[in-house]
Tab-separated table of C-alpha atoms in Angstrom:
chain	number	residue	atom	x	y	z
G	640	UNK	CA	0.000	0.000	0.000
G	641	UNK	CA	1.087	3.368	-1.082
G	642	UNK	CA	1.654	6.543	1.478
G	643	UNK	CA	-1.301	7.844	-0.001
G	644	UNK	CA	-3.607	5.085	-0.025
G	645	UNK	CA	-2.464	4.213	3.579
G	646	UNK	CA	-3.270	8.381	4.757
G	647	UNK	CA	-6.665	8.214	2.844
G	648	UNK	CA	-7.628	4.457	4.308
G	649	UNK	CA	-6.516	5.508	7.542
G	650	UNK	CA	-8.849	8.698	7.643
G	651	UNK	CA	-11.890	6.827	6.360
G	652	UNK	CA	-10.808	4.658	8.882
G	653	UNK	CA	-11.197	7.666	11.595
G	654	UNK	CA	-14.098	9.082	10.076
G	655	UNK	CA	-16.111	6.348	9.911
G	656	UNK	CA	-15.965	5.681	13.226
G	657	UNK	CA	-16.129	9.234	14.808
G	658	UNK	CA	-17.863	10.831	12.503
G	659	UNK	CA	-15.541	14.226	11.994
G	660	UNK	CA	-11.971	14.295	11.974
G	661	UNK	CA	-10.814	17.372	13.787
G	662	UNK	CA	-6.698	17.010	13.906
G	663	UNK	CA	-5.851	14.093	11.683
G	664	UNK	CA	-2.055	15.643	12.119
G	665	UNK	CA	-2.746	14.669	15.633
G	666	UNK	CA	-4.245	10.891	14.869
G	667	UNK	CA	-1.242	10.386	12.550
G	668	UNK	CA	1.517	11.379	15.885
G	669	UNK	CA	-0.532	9.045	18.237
G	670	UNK	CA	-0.534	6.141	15.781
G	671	UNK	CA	3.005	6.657	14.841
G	672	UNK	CA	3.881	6.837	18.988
G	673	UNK	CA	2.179	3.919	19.046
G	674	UNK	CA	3.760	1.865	16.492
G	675	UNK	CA	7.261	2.898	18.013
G	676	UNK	CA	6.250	1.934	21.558
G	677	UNK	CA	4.979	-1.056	20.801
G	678	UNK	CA	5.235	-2.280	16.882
G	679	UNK	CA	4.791	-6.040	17.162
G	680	UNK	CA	1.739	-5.049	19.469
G	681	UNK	CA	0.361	-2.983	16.715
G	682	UNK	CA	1.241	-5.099	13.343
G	683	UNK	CA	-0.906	-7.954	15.910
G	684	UNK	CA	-3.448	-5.928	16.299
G	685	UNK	CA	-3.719	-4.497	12.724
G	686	UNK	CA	-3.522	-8.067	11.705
G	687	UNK	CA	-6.339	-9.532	13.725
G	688	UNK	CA	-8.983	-6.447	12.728
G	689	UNK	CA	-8.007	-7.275	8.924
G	690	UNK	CA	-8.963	-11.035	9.667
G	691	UNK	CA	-12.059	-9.677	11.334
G	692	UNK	CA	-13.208	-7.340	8.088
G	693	UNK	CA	-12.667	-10.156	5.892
G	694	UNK	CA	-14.731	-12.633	7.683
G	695	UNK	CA	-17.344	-10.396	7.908
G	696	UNK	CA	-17.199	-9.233	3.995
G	697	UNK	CA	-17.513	-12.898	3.212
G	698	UNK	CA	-20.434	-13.611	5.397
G	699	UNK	CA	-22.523	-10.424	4.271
């Protein structure tokens, strides 16, 4: 995936589930602090939520 299409999936992403995006320049430092704190953490959890939407775009 390219910068871009990671920026705009990842503020869909936000949007979709907020509903407004105030200070994406914000979400984009928390997620990177994240991902440095605690990568393998994050590349699970990123992983599991993938395997999640896919089940659920097969079954509907």
């Amino acid at each position: 995936m390219n910068t871009g299409k990671f920026l705009t999936t990842m503020y869909d992403e936000a949007l979709d589930i907020n509903g407004d995006v105030s200070n994406f320049a914000s979400l984009l430092r928390c997620s990177c602090i994240l991902y440095l704190s605690e990568p393998h953490g994050v590349l699970n959890l990123a992983n599991a939520e993938l395997r999640q939407r896919e089940t659920l775009d097969k079954a509907g």
